[in-house]
Structure formats: structure tokens, C-alpha cells
Amino acid sequence: MEYKQFTESIKLNIPVGVLISNPGGGTSKIISYSDEKIVYQRGKSKISVSFEELYKAYSKFRGQKVYTTDLRNYAPDIFDSKNGGHSCNATFLFSILSLIDLVSEIKGDGKVNHPFYVSILDK
């Protein structure tokens, strides 16, 4: 899937206001979209992440099994709260990919030795 199709698919299939169930519990609410980013609310926090960074991660791991730990190692400034990013972005990416049919299901427990993971379809 090319970048433009990726962003359009997200905006079309996951409208502003939608509540997305998080794999570890709770929800993420889509607050807004711009051409460059998504803003979502998780708990009381509003988090923004660029479409470009989500697409880069999707592209890097397309056709592979990817764990939240892989995302943190790949782009800690995006996916790791301890390194300037937000750990929530990892499961948010998994949820977004699930809603646009690029992964079948989110597996794992979200724990140290059993993190969440998905197999990203090669579309």
C-alpha cells in the first residue's frame, strides 16, 4: 500500500470521534486529522503522531511479525516513552492497522516477556 492510500484509508475507515479499543484495556479516541498527523486521546492525554512515521513503521515491517518492542527499538523517538516518544503509539499503530485490514489480530499480553504483536500483511 502506498502512502497516499494508507492515509486515505485511515481517514475514511476511522472517522474523527471513533473510540478504538486498546489491546491492553481502555480506549483511544480519534480527535483530529491533518494532512500530516493524527491526534488521539488515550485516558486524559492527547497524543499526536505523524502519518509519515506510522507509514514508515508499516513499510519496514510489512510481511513480518512485529512486536511492540521491535517498534520501540526501531523508532524510540516515536514508540518509546523513555526516549522521547509515546509507548501508546505502538499499540495505536497495531489498532489502526487492524481497522484498515492490514493485520488479522493483535496478540500477546502486553507484558515484559509476552508483548503485544501482529503479523502485518504484505499489501
PDB file of C-alpha atoms in Angstrom:
ATOM      1  CA  MET A   1       0.000   0.000   0.000  1.00  0.00           C
ATOM      2  CA  GLU A   2       1.364   3.379  -0.967  1.00  0.00           C
ATOM      3  CA  TYR A   3       1.480   6.343   1.435  1.00  0.00           C
ATOM      4  CA  LYS A   4      -1.490   8.232  -0.016  1.00  0.00           C
ATOM      5  CA  GLN A   5      -3.710   5.141   0.023  1.00  0.00           C
ATOM      6  CA  PHE A   6      -2.555   4.418   3.601  1.00  0.00           C
ATOM      7  CA  THR A   7      -3.543   7.856   4.919  1.00  0.00           C
ATOM      8  CA  GLU A   8      -6.802   7.970   2.959  1.00  0.00           C
ATOM      9  CA  SER A   9      -7.763   4.513   4.189  1.00  0.00           C
ATOM     10  CA  ILE A  10      -7.239   5.579   7.801  1.00  0.00           C
ATOM     11  CA  LYS A  11      -9.257   8.771   7.423  1.00  0.00           C
ATOM     12  CA  LEU A  12     -12.071   7.015   5.538  1.00  0.00           C
ATOM     13  CA  ASN A  13     -12.377   3.950   7.778  1.00  0.00           C
ATOM     14  CA  ILE A  14     -11.664   5.537  11.163  1.00  0.00           C
ATOM     15  CA  PRO A  15     -13.525   8.858  11.357  1.00  0.00           C
ATOM     16  CA  VAL A  16     -12.952  11.563  13.950  1.00  0.00           C
ATOM     17  CA  GLY A  17     -14.737  10.693  17.181  1.00  0.00           C
ATOM     18  CA  VAL A  18     -14.325   6.932  16.875  1.00  0.00           C
ATOM     19  CA  LEU A  19     -13.332   5.073  20.040  1.00  0.00           C
ATOM     20  CA  ILE A  20     -10.760   2.370  19.412  1.00  0.00           C
ATOM     21  CA  SER A  21     -10.393  -0.411  21.989  1.00  0.00           C
ATOM     22  CA  ASN A  22      -6.799  -0.699  23.158  1.00  0.00           C
ATOM     23  CA  PRO A  23      -5.392  -4.215  23.387  1.00  0.00           C
ATOM     24  CA  GLY A  24      -4.279  -3.600  26.990  1.00  0.00           C
ATOM     25  CA  GLY A  25      -7.593  -2.067  28.043  1.00  0.00           C
ATOM     26  CA  GLY A  26      -9.188   1.332  27.751  1.00  0.00           C
ATOM     27  CA  THR A  27      -9.768   3.229  24.546  1.00  0.00           C
ATOM     28  CA  SER A  28      -8.174   5.707  22.186  1.00  0.00           C
ATOM     29  CA  LYS A  29     -10.428   8.364  20.685  1.00  0.00           C
ATOM     30  CA  ILE A  30      -9.614   9.956  17.333  1.00  0.00           C
ATOM     31  CA  ILE A  31      -9.612  13.713  17.986  1.00  0.00           C
ATOM     32  CA  SER A  32      -8.495  15.078  14.618  1.00  0.00           C
ATOM     33  CA  TYR A  33      -6.615  14.554  11.384  1.00  0.00           C
ATOM     34  CA  SER A  34      -4.488  16.928   9.402  1.00  0.00           C
ATOM     35  CA  ASP A  35      -2.557  16.205   6.233  1.00  0.00           C
ATOM     36  CA  GLU A  36       0.462  15.352   8.391  1.00  0.00           C
ATOM     37  CA  LYS A  37      -0.771  13.773  11.617  1.00  0.00           C
ATOM     38  CA  ILE A  38      -3.368  12.051  13.753  1.00  0.00           C
ATOM     39  CA  VAL A  39      -4.315  13.367  17.174  1.00  0.00           C
ATOM     40  CA  TYR A  40      -5.859  10.862  19.544  1.00  0.00           C
ATOM     41  CA  GLN A  41      -6.810  10.828  23.197  1.00  0.00           C
ATOM     42  CA  ARG A  42      -5.796   7.988  25.466  1.00  0.00           C
ATOM     43  CA  GLY A  43      -7.011   8.431  29.002  1.00  0.00           C
ATOM     44  CA  LYS A  44      -6.534  12.143  29.730  1.00  0.00           C
ATOM     45  CA  SER A  45      -3.557  12.504  27.371  1.00  0.00           C
ATOM     46  CA  LYS A  46      -3.788  13.891  23.854  1.00  0.00           C
ATOM     47  CA  ILE A  47      -1.112  12.342  21.668  1.00  0.00           C
ATOM     48  CA  SER A  48      -0.183  13.214  18.098  1.00  0.00           C
ATOM     49  CA  VAL A  49       1.726  11.035  15.692  1.00  0.00           C
ATOM     50  CA  SER A  50       2.593  11.702  12.082  1.00  0.00           C
ATOM     51  CA  PHE A  51       1.176   9.652   9.254  1.00  0.00           C
ATOM     52  CA  GLU A  52       4.691   9.522   7.843  1.00  0.00           C
ATOM     53  CA  GLU A  53       6.100   7.798  10.937  1.00  0.00           C
ATOM     54  CA  LEU A  54       3.228   5.309  11.065  1.00  0.00           C
ATOM     55  CA  TYR A  55       3.678   4.575   7.369  1.00  0.00           C
ATOM     56  CA  LYS A  56       7.439   4.135   7.744  1.00  0.00           C
ATOM     57  CA  ALA A  57       6.887   1.568  10.513  1.00  0.00           C
ATOM     58  CA  TYR A  58       4.216  -0.221   8.464  1.00  0.00           C
ATOM     59  CA  SER A  59       6.528  -0.307   5.443  1.00  0.00           C
ATOM     60  CA  LYS A  60       9.552  -1.517   7.411  1.00  0.00           C
ATOM     61  CA  PHE A  61       7.671  -4.429   8.971  1.00  0.00           C
ATOM     62  CA  ARG A  62       5.248  -5.253   6.144  1.00  0.00           C
ATOM     63  CA  GLY A  63       5.030  -9.016   5.659  1.00  0.00           C
ATOM     64  CA  GLN A  64       6.571  -9.693   9.084  1.00  0.00           C
ATOM     65  CA  LYS A  65       5.637 -10.385  12.674  1.00  0.00           C
ATOM     66  CA  VAL A  66       6.357  -7.262  14.727  1.00  0.00           C
ATOM     67  CA  TYR A  67       6.328  -6.790  18.480  1.00  0.00           C
ATOM     68  CA  THR A  68       5.844  -3.546  20.386  1.00  0.00           C
ATOM     69  CA  THR A  69       9.462  -3.998  21.486  1.00  0.00           C
ATOM     70  CA  ASP A  70      10.541  -4.056  17.817  1.00  0.00           C
ATOM     71  CA  LEU A  71       8.806  -0.721  17.264  1.00  0.00           C
ATOM     72  CA  ARG A  72      10.476   0.796  20.326  1.00  0.00           C
ATOM     73  CA  ASN A  73      13.886  -0.348  19.074  1.00  0.00           C
ATOM     74  CA  TYR A  74      13.186   0.779  15.507  1.00  0.00           C
ATOM     75  CA  ALA A  75      11.991   4.318  16.336  1.00  0.00           C
ATOM     76  CA  PRO A  76      12.322   5.093  20.054  1.00  0.00           C
ATOM     77  CA  ASP A  77      11.549   8.777  19.463  1.00  0.00           C
ATOM     78  CA  ILE A  78       8.091   7.710  18.232  1.00  0.00           C
ATOM     79  CA  PHE A  79       7.274   4.468  20.075  1.00  0.00           C
ATOM     80  CA  ASP A  80       9.111   4.640  23.418  1.00  0.00           C
ATOM     81  CA  SER A  81       8.055   6.902  26.292  1.00  0.00           C
ATOM     82  CA  LYS A  82      11.506   6.527  27.842  1.00  0.00           C
ATOM     83  CA  ASN A  83      13.158   8.014  24.750  1.00  0.00           C
ATOM     84  CA  GLY A  84      11.026  10.987  23.736  1.00  0.00           C
ATOM     85  CA  GLY A  85       8.165   9.110  22.087  1.00  0.00           C
ATOM     86  CA  HIS A  86       4.955   7.546  23.382  1.00  0.00           C
ATOM     87  CA  SER A  87       4.733   3.820  24.058  1.00  0.00           C
ATOM     88  CA  CYS A  88       0.994   4.140  23.325  1.00  0.00           C
ATOM     89  CA  ASN A  89       1.859   4.787  19.675  1.00  0.00           C
ATOM     90  CA  ALA A  90       2.896   1.143  19.248  1.00  0.00           C
ATOM     91  CA  THR A  91      -0.454  -0.370  20.176  1.00  0.00           C
ATOM     92  CA  PHE A  92      -2.201   2.554  18.476  1.00  0.00           C
ATOM     93  CA  LEU A  93      -0.426   1.610  15.229  1.00  0.00           C
ATOM     94  CA  PHE A  94      -1.468  -2.019  15.684  1.00  0.00           C
ATOM     95  CA  SER A  95      -5.078  -0.953  16.257  1.00  0.00           C
ATOM     96  CA  ILE A  96      -5.104   1.341  13.222  1.00  0.00           C
ATOM     97  CA  LEU A  97      -3.629  -1.400  11.022  1.00  0.00           C
ATOM     98  CA  SER A  98      -6.266  -3.813  12.296  1.00  0.00           C
ATOM     99  CA  LEU A  99      -9.092  -1.403  11.474  1.00  0.00           C
ATOM    100  CA  ILE A 100      -7.856  -0.960   7.898  1.00  0.00           C
ATOM    101  CA  ASP A 101      -7.369  -4.724   7.469  1.00  0.00           C
ATOM    102  CA  LEU A 102      -3.574  -4.793   7.354  1.00  0.00           C
ATOM    103  CA  VAL A 103      -3.279  -7.175  10.321  1.00  0.00           C
ATOM    104  CA  SER A 104      -5.566 -10.034  11.298  1.00  0.00           C
ATOM    105  CA  GLU A 105      -5.437  -9.732  15.074  1.00  0.00           C
ATOM    106  CA  ILE A 106      -3.390  -8.279  17.900  1.00  0.00           C
ATOM    107  CA  LYS A 107      -1.839 -10.977  20.060  1.00  0.00           C
ATOM    108  CA  GLY A 108       0.175 -11.044  23.276  1.00  0.00           C
ATOM    109  CA  ASP A 109      -0.439  -9.825  26.788  1.00  0.00           C
ATOM    110  CA  GLY A 110       1.446  -6.546  26.787  1.00  0.00           C
ATOM    111  CA  LYS A 111       3.771  -7.815  29.495  1.00  0.00           C
ATOM    112  CA  VAL A 112       7.557  -7.885  29.717  1.00  0.00           C
ATOM    113  CA  ASN A 113       8.099 -11.398  28.369  1.00  0.00           C
ATOM    114  CA  HIS A 114       4.942 -11.509  26.257  1.00  0.00           C
ATOM    115  CA  PRO A 115       4.481  -8.133  24.493  1.00  0.00           C
ATOM    116  CA  PHE A 116       1.731  -7.342  22.036  1.00  0.00           C
ATOM    117  CA  TYR A 117       2.469  -8.313  18.445  1.00  0.00           C
ATOM    118  CA  VAL A 118       0.898  -8.531  14.999  1.00  0.00           C
ATOM    119  CA  SER A 119       1.682 -10.021  11.638  1.00  0.00           C
ATOM    120  CA  ILE A 120       1.492  -7.208   9.108  1.00  0.00           C
ATOM    121  CA  LEU A 121       0.012  -8.278   5.797  1.00  0.00           C
ATOM    122  CA  ASP A 122       2.057  -7.618   2.685  1.00  0.00           C
ATOM    123  CA  LYS A 123      -0.420  -5.405   0.805  1.00  0.00           C
TER     124      LYS A 123
END
